[in-house]
Amino acid sequence: MESAKKKLSIETGIKVETINNRPLFKFTDRLQLHLETLLEKNKVNDLTAEEQDELNAINELDRLFTYLNSLLLAQK
């Protein structure tokens, strides 16, 4: 059953910002705050299995953004 807390979706969790005339993928402030909350809970081993999966997925998305942004910035 879905928790009362609304889950963040990809559509509401990512944004594209233009920096130095280059589009870059970033997390929305809301997703960034959620990530920080999950990281804090992880430090004290207080994540549920669902939260651990969510943290893993967000971390994977972060790695993907880092890679894509590096490719975008390297373009001339």
PDB file of N, CA and C in Angstrom:
ATOM      1  N   MET A   1       0.848  -1.189   0.000  1.00  0.00           N
ATOM      2  CA  MET A   1       0.000   0.000   0.000  1.00  0.00           C
ATOM      3  C   MET A   1       0.889   1.247   0.000  1.00  0.00           C
ATOM      4  N   GLU A   2       0.486   2.223  -0.735  1.00  0.00           N
ATOM      5  CA  GLU A   2       1.222   3.477  -0.848  1.00  0.00           C
ATOM      6  C   GLU A   2       1.207   4.219   0.486  1.00  0.00           C
ATOM      7  N   SER A   3       2.372   4.745   0.878  1.00  0.00           N
ATOM      8  CA  SER A   3       2.434   5.496   2.127  1.00  0.00           C
ATOM      9  C   SER A   3       1.703   6.819   1.968  1.00  0.00           C
ATOM     10  N   ALA A   4       1.368   7.413   3.105  1.00  0.00           N
ATOM     11  CA  ALA A   4       0.656   8.692   3.081  1.00  0.00           C
ATOM     12  C   ALA A   4       1.533   9.787   2.484  1.00  0.00           C
ATOM     13  N   LYS A   5       2.846   9.661   2.695  1.00  0.00           N
ATOM     14  CA  LYS A   5       3.772  10.645   2.147  1.00  0.00           C
ATOM     15  C   LYS A   5       3.823  10.470   0.631  1.00  0.00           C
ATOM     16  N   LYS A   6       3.652  11.554  -0.101  1.00  0.00           N
ATOM     17  CA  LYS A   6       3.699  11.467  -1.553  1.00  0.00           C
ATOM     18  C   LYS A   6       5.117  11.135  -1.996  1.00  0.00           C
ATOM     19  N   LYS A   7       5.210  10.204  -2.918  1.00  0.00           N
ATOM     20  CA  LYS A   7       6.506   9.853  -3.469  1.00  0.00           C
ATOM     21  C   LYS A   7       6.897  10.870  -4.527  1.00  0.00           C
ATOM     22  N   LEU A   8       8.182  11.103  -4.631  1.00  0.00           N
ATOM     23  CA  LEU A   8       8.688  11.988  -5.662  1.00  0.00           C
ATOM     24  C   LEU A   8       8.768  11.213  -6.964  1.00  0.00           C
ATOM     25  N   SER A   9       8.356  11.818  -8.038  1.00  0.00           N
ATOM     26  CA  SER A   9       8.471  11.174  -9.336  1.00  0.00           C
ATOM     27  C   SER A   9       9.596  11.831 -10.119  1.00  0.00           C
ATOM     28  N   ILE A  10      10.001  11.168 -11.175  1.00  0.00           N
ATOM     29  CA  ILE A  10      11.046  11.731 -12.019  1.00  0.00           C
ATOM     30  C   ILE A  10      10.649  13.118 -12.515  1.00  0.00           C
ATOM     31  N   GLU A  11       9.386  13.270 -12.879  1.00  0.00           N
ATOM     32  CA  GLU A  11       8.929  14.551 -13.418  1.00  0.00           C
ATOM     33  C   GLU A  11       9.053  15.686 -12.408  1.00  0.00           C
ATOM     34  N   THR A  12       8.906  15.385 -11.132  1.00  0.00           N
ATOM     35  CA  THR A  12       8.986  16.442 -10.123  1.00  0.00           C
ATOM     36  C   THR A  12      10.344  16.479  -9.433  1.00  0.00           C
ATOM     37  N   GLY A  13      11.219  15.553  -9.750  1.00  0.00           N
ATOM     38  CA  GLY A  13      12.497  15.465  -9.049  1.00  0.00           C
ATOM     39  C   GLY A  13      13.697  15.970  -9.814  1.00  0.00           C
ATOM     40  N   ILE A  14      13.531  16.208 -11.110  1.00  0.00           N
ATOM     41  CA  ILE A  14      14.670  16.677 -11.885  1.00  0.00           C
ATOM     42  C   ILE A  14      14.325  17.968 -12.616  1.00  0.00           C
ATOM     43  N   LYS A  15      15.373  18.691 -12.936  1.00  0.00           N
ATOM     44  CA  LYS A  15      15.206  19.925 -13.697  1.00  0.00           C
ATOM     45  C   LYS A  15      16.426  20.080 -14.594  1.00  0.00           C
ATOM     46  N   VAL A  16      16.295  20.919 -15.582  1.00  0.00           N
ATOM     47  CA  VAL A  16      17.410  21.257 -16.458  1.00  0.00           C
ATOM     48  C   VAL A  16      17.658  22.743 -16.287  1.00  0.00           C
ATOM     49  N   GLU A  17      18.880  23.076 -15.893  1.00  0.00           N
ATOM     50  CA  GLU A  17      19.272  24.477 -15.732  1.00  0.00           C
ATOM     51  C   GLU A  17      20.299  24.819 -16.793  1.00  0.00           C
ATOM     52  N   THR A  18      20.253  26.035 -17.279  1.00  0.00           N
ATOM     53  CA  THR A  18      21.253  26.490 -18.233  1.00  0.00           C
ATOM     54  C   THR A  18      22.343  27.224 -17.469  1.00  0.00           C
ATOM     55  N   ILE A  19      23.563  26.705 -17.595  1.00  0.00           N
ATOM     56  CA  ILE A  19      24.724  27.307 -16.944  1.00  0.00           C
ATOM     57  C   ILE A  19      25.787  27.488 -18.018  1.00  0.00           C
ATOM     58  N   ASN A  20      26.273  28.716 -18.175  1.00  0.00           N
ATOM     59  CA  ASN A  20      27.236  29.039 -19.233  1.00  0.00           C
ATOM     60  C   ASN A  20      26.732  28.568 -20.598  1.00  0.00           C
ATOM     61  N   ASN A  21      25.475  28.836 -20.857  1.00  0.00           N
ATOM     62  CA  ASN A  21      24.825  28.473 -22.126  1.00  0.00           C
ATOM     63  C   ASN A  21      24.794  26.971 -22.391  1.00  0.00           C
ATOM     64  N   ARG A  22      24.889  26.167 -21.354  1.00  0.00           N
ATOM     65  CA  ARG A  22      24.821  24.709 -21.480  1.00  0.00           C
ATOM     66  C   ARG A  22      23.700  24.187 -20.585  1.00  0.00           C
ATOM     67  N   PRO A  23      22.873  23.302 -21.129  1.00  0.00           N
ATOM     68  CA  PRO A  23      21.840  22.691 -20.282  1.00  0.00           C
ATOM     69  C   PRO A  23      22.472  21.633 -19.377  1.00  0.00           C
ATOM     70  N   LEU A  24      22.161  21.682 -18.094  1.00  0.00           N
ATOM     71  CA  LEU A  24      22.689  20.701 -17.148  1.00  0.00           C
ATOM     72  C   LEU A  24      21.544  20.097 -16.348  1.00  0.00           C
ATOM     73  N   PHE A  25      21.642  18.799 -16.119  1.00  0.00           N
ATOM     74  CA  PHE A  25      20.645  18.092 -15.331  1.00  0.00           C
ATOM     75  C   PHE A  25      20.942  18.280 -13.852  1.00  0.00           C
ATOM     76  N   LYS A  26      19.897  18.591 -13.085  1.00  0.00           N
ATOM     77  CA  LYS A  26      20.044  18.784 -11.638  1.00  0.00           C
ATOM     78  C   LYS A  26      18.820  18.228 -10.933  1.00  0.00           C
ATOM     79  N   PHE A  27      18.972  17.992  -9.627  1.00  0.00           N
ATOM     80  CA  PHE A  27      17.829  17.621  -8.799  1.00  0.00           C
ATOM     81  C   PHE A  27      17.071  18.887  -8.426  1.00  0.00           C
ATOM     82  N   THR A  28      15.761  18.771  -8.291  1.00  0.00           N
ATOM     83  CA  THR A  28      14.993  19.889  -7.751  1.00  0.00           C
ATOM     84  C   THR A  28      15.374  20.048  -6.281  1.00  0.00           C
ATOM     85  N   ASP A  29      15.069  21.189  -5.718  1.00  0.00           N
ATOM     86  CA  ASP A  29      15.350  21.405  -4.295  1.00  0.00           C
ATOM     87  C   ASP A  29      14.646  20.356  -3.443  1.00  0.00           C
ATOM     88  N   ARG A  30      13.445  20.000  -3.844  1.00  0.00           N
ATOM     89  CA  ARG A  30      12.666  19.016  -3.081  1.00  0.00           C
ATOM     90  C   ARG A  30      13.355  17.648  -3.074  1.00  0.00           C
ATOM     91  N   LEU A  31      13.830  17.200  -4.238  1.00  0.00           N
ATOM     92  CA  LEU A  31      14.509  15.903  -4.294  1.00  0.00           C
ATOM     93  C   LEU A  31      15.842  15.967  -3.562  1.00  0.00           C
ATOM     94  N   GLN A  32      16.555  17.087  -3.677  1.00  0.00           N
ATOM     95  CA  GLN A  32      17.830  17.235  -2.974  1.00  0.00           C
ATOM     96  C   GLN A  32      17.626  17.142  -1.464  1.00  0.00           C
ATOM     97  N   LEU A  33      16.591  17.789  -0.963  1.00  0.00           N
ATOM     98  CA  LEU A  33      16.288  17.722   0.466  1.00  0.00           C
ATOM     99  C   LEU A  33      15.929  16.297   0.873  1.00  0.00           C
ATOM    100  N   HIS A  34      15.153  15.624   0.042  1.00  0.00           N
ATOM    101  CA  HIS A  34      14.775  14.237   0.321  1.00  0.00           C
ATOM    102  C   HIS A  34      16.022  13.347   0.350  1.00  0.00           C
ATOM    103  N   LEU A  35      16.932  13.546  -0.594  1.00  0.00           N
ATOM    104  CA  LEU A  35      18.188  12.794  -0.621  1.00  0.00           C
ATOM    105  C   LEU A  35      18.978  13.021   0.662  1.00  0.00           C
ATOM    106  N   GLU A  36      19.082  14.257   1.092  1.00  0.00           N
ATOM    107  CA  GLU A  36      19.822  14.567   2.314  1.00  0.00           C
ATOM    108  C   GLU A  36      19.183  13.904   3.527  1.00  0.00           C
ATOM    109  N   THR A  37      17.857  13.864   3.568  1.00  0.00           N
ATOM    110  CA  THR A  37      17.151  13.189   4.661  1.00  0.00           C
ATOM    111  C   THR A  37      17.469  11.700   4.663  1.00  0.00           C
ATOM    112  N   LEU A  38      17.429  11.083   3.487  1.00  0.00           N
ATOM    113  CA  LEU A  38      17.751   9.658   3.388  1.00  0.00           C
ATOM    114  C   LEU A  38      19.197   9.390   3.801  1.00  0.00           C
ATOM    115  N   LEU A  39      20.109  10.259   3.408  1.00  0.00           N
ATOM    116  CA  LEU A  39      21.511  10.086   3.782  1.00  0.00           C
ATOM    117  C   LEU A  39      21.707  10.179   5.292  1.00  0.00           C
ATOM    118  N   GLU A  40      21.012  11.109   5.926  1.00  0.00           N
ATOM    119  CA  GLU A  40      21.096  11.236   7.387  1.00  0.00           C
ATOM    120  C   GLU A  40      20.552   9.984   8.077  1.00  0.00           C
ATOM    121  N   LYS A  41      19.423   9.492   7.598  1.00  0.00           N
ATOM    122  CA  LYS A  41      18.853   8.266   8.170  1.00  0.00           C
ATOM    123  C   LYS A  41      19.781   7.079   7.943  1.00  0.00           C
ATOM    124  N   ASN A  42      20.444   7.070   6.805  1.00  0.00           N
ATOM    125  CA  ASN A  42      21.364   5.982   6.488  1.00  0.00           C
ATOM    126  C   ASN A  42      22.566   5.983   7.434  1.00  0.00           C
ATOM    127  N   LYS A  43      23.014   7.169   7.825  1.00  0.00           N
ATOM    128  CA  LYS A  43      24.156   7.277   8.746  1.00  0.00           C
ATOM    129  C   LYS A  43      23.893   6.572  10.066  1.00  0.00           C
ATOM    130  N   VAL A  44      22.649   6.573  10.512  1.00  0.00           N
ATOM    131  CA  VAL A  44      22.301   5.949  11.794  1.00  0.00           C
ATOM    132  C   VAL A  44      21.564   4.623  11.588  1.00  0.00           C
ATOM    133  N   ASN A  45      21.716   4.063  10.382  1.00  0.00           N
ATOM    134  CA  ASN A  45      21.097   2.767  10.057  1.00  0.00           C
ATOM    135  C   ASN A  45      19.605   2.733  10.349  1.00  0.00           C
ATOM    136  N   ASP A  46      18.890   3.771   9.927  1.00  0.00           N
ATOM    137  CA  ASP A  46      17.458   3.881  10.213  1.00  0.00           C
ATOM    138  C   ASP A  46      16.605   3.895   8.942  1.00  0.00           C
ATOM    139  N   LEU A  47      17.128   3.322   7.853  1.00  0.00           N
ATOM    140  CA  LEU A  47      16.365   3.278   6.609  1.00  0.00           C
ATOM    141  C   LEU A  47      15.534   2.002   6.531  1.00  0.00           C
ATOM    142  N   THR A  48      14.323   2.138   6.028  1.00  0.00           N
ATOM    143  CA  THR A  48      13.531   0.952   5.714  1.00  0.00           C
ATOM    144  C   THR A  48      14.091   0.368   4.413  1.00  0.00           C
ATOM    145  N   ALA A  49      13.665  -0.828   4.069  1.00  0.00           N
ATOM    146  CA  ALA A  49      14.112  -1.446   2.816  1.00  0.00           C
ATOM    147  C   ALA A  49      13.694  -0.591   1.621  1.00  0.00           C
ATOM    148  N   GLU A  50      12.493  -0.045   1.686  1.00  0.00           N
ATOM    149  CA  GLU A  50      12.001   0.815   0.605  1.00  0.00           C
ATOM    150  C   GLU A  50      12.850   2.080   0.492  1.00  0.00           C
ATOM    151  N   GLU A  51      13.199   2.676   1.627  1.00  0.00           N
ATOM    152  CA  GLU A  51      14.029   3.881   1.611  1.00  0.00           C
ATOM    153  C   GLU A  51      15.431   3.570   1.091  1.00  0.00           C
ATOM    154  N   GLN A  52      15.955   2.396   1.425  1.00  0.00           N
ATOM    155  CA  GLN A  52      17.276   2.004   0.928  1.00  0.00           C
ATOM    156  C   GLN A  52      17.256   1.873  -0.589  1.00  0.00           C
ATOM    157  N   ASP A  53      16.193   1.266  -1.111  1.00  0.00           N
ATOM    158  CA  ASP A  53      16.041   1.158  -2.565  1.00  0.00           C
ATOM    159  C   ASP A  53      15.952   2.541  -3.203  1.00  0.00           C
ATOM    160  N   GLU A  54      15.216   3.425  -2.550  1.00  0.00           N
ATOM    161  CA  GLU A  54      15.062   4.792  -3.052  1.00  0.00           C
ATOM    162  C   GLU A  54      16.406   5.518  -3.051  1.00  0.00           C
ATOM    163  N   LEU A  55      17.161   5.375  -1.975  1.00  0.00           N
ATOM    164  CA  LEU A  55      18.477   6.002  -1.884  1.00  0.00           C
ATOM    165  C   LEU A  55      19.395   5.467  -2.978  1.00  0.00           C
ATOM    166  N   ASN A  56      19.372   4.166  -3.188  1.00  0.00           N
ATOM    167  CA  ASN A  56      20.195   3.570  -4.243  1.00  0.00           C
ATOM    168  C   ASN A  56      19.820   4.125  -5.613  1.00  0.00           C
ATOM    169  N   ALA A  57      18.523   4.261  -5.869  1.00  0.00           N
ATOM    170  CA  ALA A  57      18.059   4.777  -7.159  1.00  0.00           C
ATOM    171  C   ALA A  57      18.465   6.241  -7.352  1.00  0.00           C
ATOM    172  N   ILE A  58      18.337   7.045  -6.306  1.00  0.00           N
ATOM    173  CA  ILE A  58      18.716   8.459  -6.406  1.00  0.00           C
ATOM    174  C   ILE A  58      20.221   8.582  -6.617  1.00  0.00           C
ATOM    175  N   ASN A  59      21.003   7.756  -5.926  1.00  0.00           N
ATOM    176  CA  ASN A  59      22.456   7.781  -6.112  1.00  0.00           C
ATOM    177  C   ASN A  59      22.835   7.391  -7.536  1.00  0.00           C
ATOM    178  N   GLU A  60      22.135   6.412  -8.099  1.00  0.00           N
ATOM    179  CA  GLU A  60      22.397   6.012  -9.481  1.00  0.00           C
ATOM    180  C   GLU A  60      22.044   7.151 -10.439  1.00  0.00           C
ATOM    181  N   LEU A  61      20.942   7.816 -10.178  1.00  0.00           N
ATOM    182  CA  LEU A  61      20.544   8.961 -10.994  1.00  0.00           C
ATOM    183  C   LEU A  61      21.584  10.079 -10.888  1.00  0.00           C
ATOM    184  N   ASP A  62      22.119  10.289  -9.707  1.00  0.00           N
ATOM    185  CA  ASP A  62      23.153  11.302  -9.502  1.00  0.00           C
ATOM    186  C   ASP A  62      24.405  10.969 -10.316  1.00  0.00           C
ATOM    187  N   ARG A  63      24.798   9.704 -10.311  1.00  0.00           N
ATOM    188  CA  ARG A  63      25.960   9.297 -11.111  1.00  0.00           C
ATOM    189  C   ARG A  63      25.702   9.521 -12.603  1.00  0.00           C
ATOM    190  N   LEU A  64      24.492   9.210 -13.037  1.00  0.00           N
ATOM    191  CA  LEU A  64      24.127   9.412 -14.437  1.00  0.00           C
ATOM    192  C   LEU A  64      24.162  10.897 -14.798  1.00  0.00           C
ATOM    193  N   PHE A  65      23.619  11.739 -13.935  1.00  0.00           N
ATOM    194  CA  PHE A  65      23.640  13.187 -14.176  1.00  0.00           C
ATOM    195  C   PHE A  65      25.077  13.702 -14.250  1.00  0.00           C
ATOM    196  N   THR A  66      25.928  13.227 -13.364  1.00  0.00           N
ATOM    197  CA  THR A  66      27.323  13.657 -13.363  1.00  0.00           C
ATOM    198  C   THR A  66      27.980  13.319 -14.697  1.00  0.00           C
ATOM    199  N   TYR A  67      27.731  12.110 -15.173  1.00  0.00           N
ATOM    200  CA  TYR A  67      28.296  11.686 -16.455  1.00  0.00           C
ATOM    201  C   TYR A  67      27.732  12.516 -17.610  1.00  0.00           C
ATOM    202  N   LEU A  68      26.411  12.627 -17.685  1.00  0.00           N
ATOM    203  CA  LEU A  68      25.789  13.390 -18.770  1.00  0.00           C
ATOM    204  C   LEU A  68      26.228  14.852 -18.754  1.00  0.00           C
ATOM    205  N   ASN A  69      26.272  15.442 -17.569  1.00  0.00           N
ATOM    206  CA  ASN A  69      26.680  16.847 -17.465  1.00  0.00           C
ATOM    207  C   ASN A  69      28.127  17.037 -17.906  1.00  0.00           C
ATOM    208  N   SER A  70      28.993  16.067 -17.585  1.00  0.00           N
ATOM    209  CA  SER A  70      30.390  16.182 -18.021  1.00  0.00           C
ATOM    210  C   SER A  70      30.479  16.128 -19.549  1.00  0.00           C
ATOM    211  N   LEU A  71      29.647  15.285 -20.176  1.00  0.00           N
ATOM    212  CA  LEU A  71      29.617  15.242 -21.642  1.00  0.00           C
ATOM    213  C   LEU A  71      29.108  16.560 -22.219  1.00  0.00           C
ATOM    214  N   LEU A  72      28.062  17.106 -21.617  1.00  0.00           N
ATOM    215  CA  LEU A  72      27.508  18.374 -22.097  1.00  0.00           C
ATOM    216  C   LEU A  72      28.505  19.515 -21.953  1.00  0.00           C
ATOM    217  N   LEU A  73      29.228  19.539 -20.839  1.00  0.00           N
ATOM    218  CA  LEU A  73      30.198  20.610 -20.611  1.00  0.00           C
ATOM    219  C   LEU A  73      31.416  20.482 -21.522  1.00  0.00           C
ATOM    220  N   ALA A  74      31.725  19.267 -21.944  1.00  0.00           N
ATOM    221  CA  ALA A  74      32.889  19.044 -22.804  1.00  0.00           C
ATOM    222  C   ALA A  74      32.625  19.430 -24.256  1.00  0.00           C
ATOM    223  N   GLN A  75      31.353  19.592 -24.613  1.00  0.00           N
ATOM    224  CA  GLN A  75      31.022  19.975 -25.987  1.00  0.00           C
ATOM    225  C   GLN A  75      31.444  21.411 -26.251  1.00  0.00           C
ATOM    226  N   LYS A  76      31.891  21.652 -27.464  1.00  0.00           N
ATOM    227  CA  LYS A  76      32.295  23.019 -27.828  1.00  0.00           C
ATOM    228  C   LYS A  76      31.259  23.669 -28.679  1.00  0.00           C
TER     229      LYS A  76
END
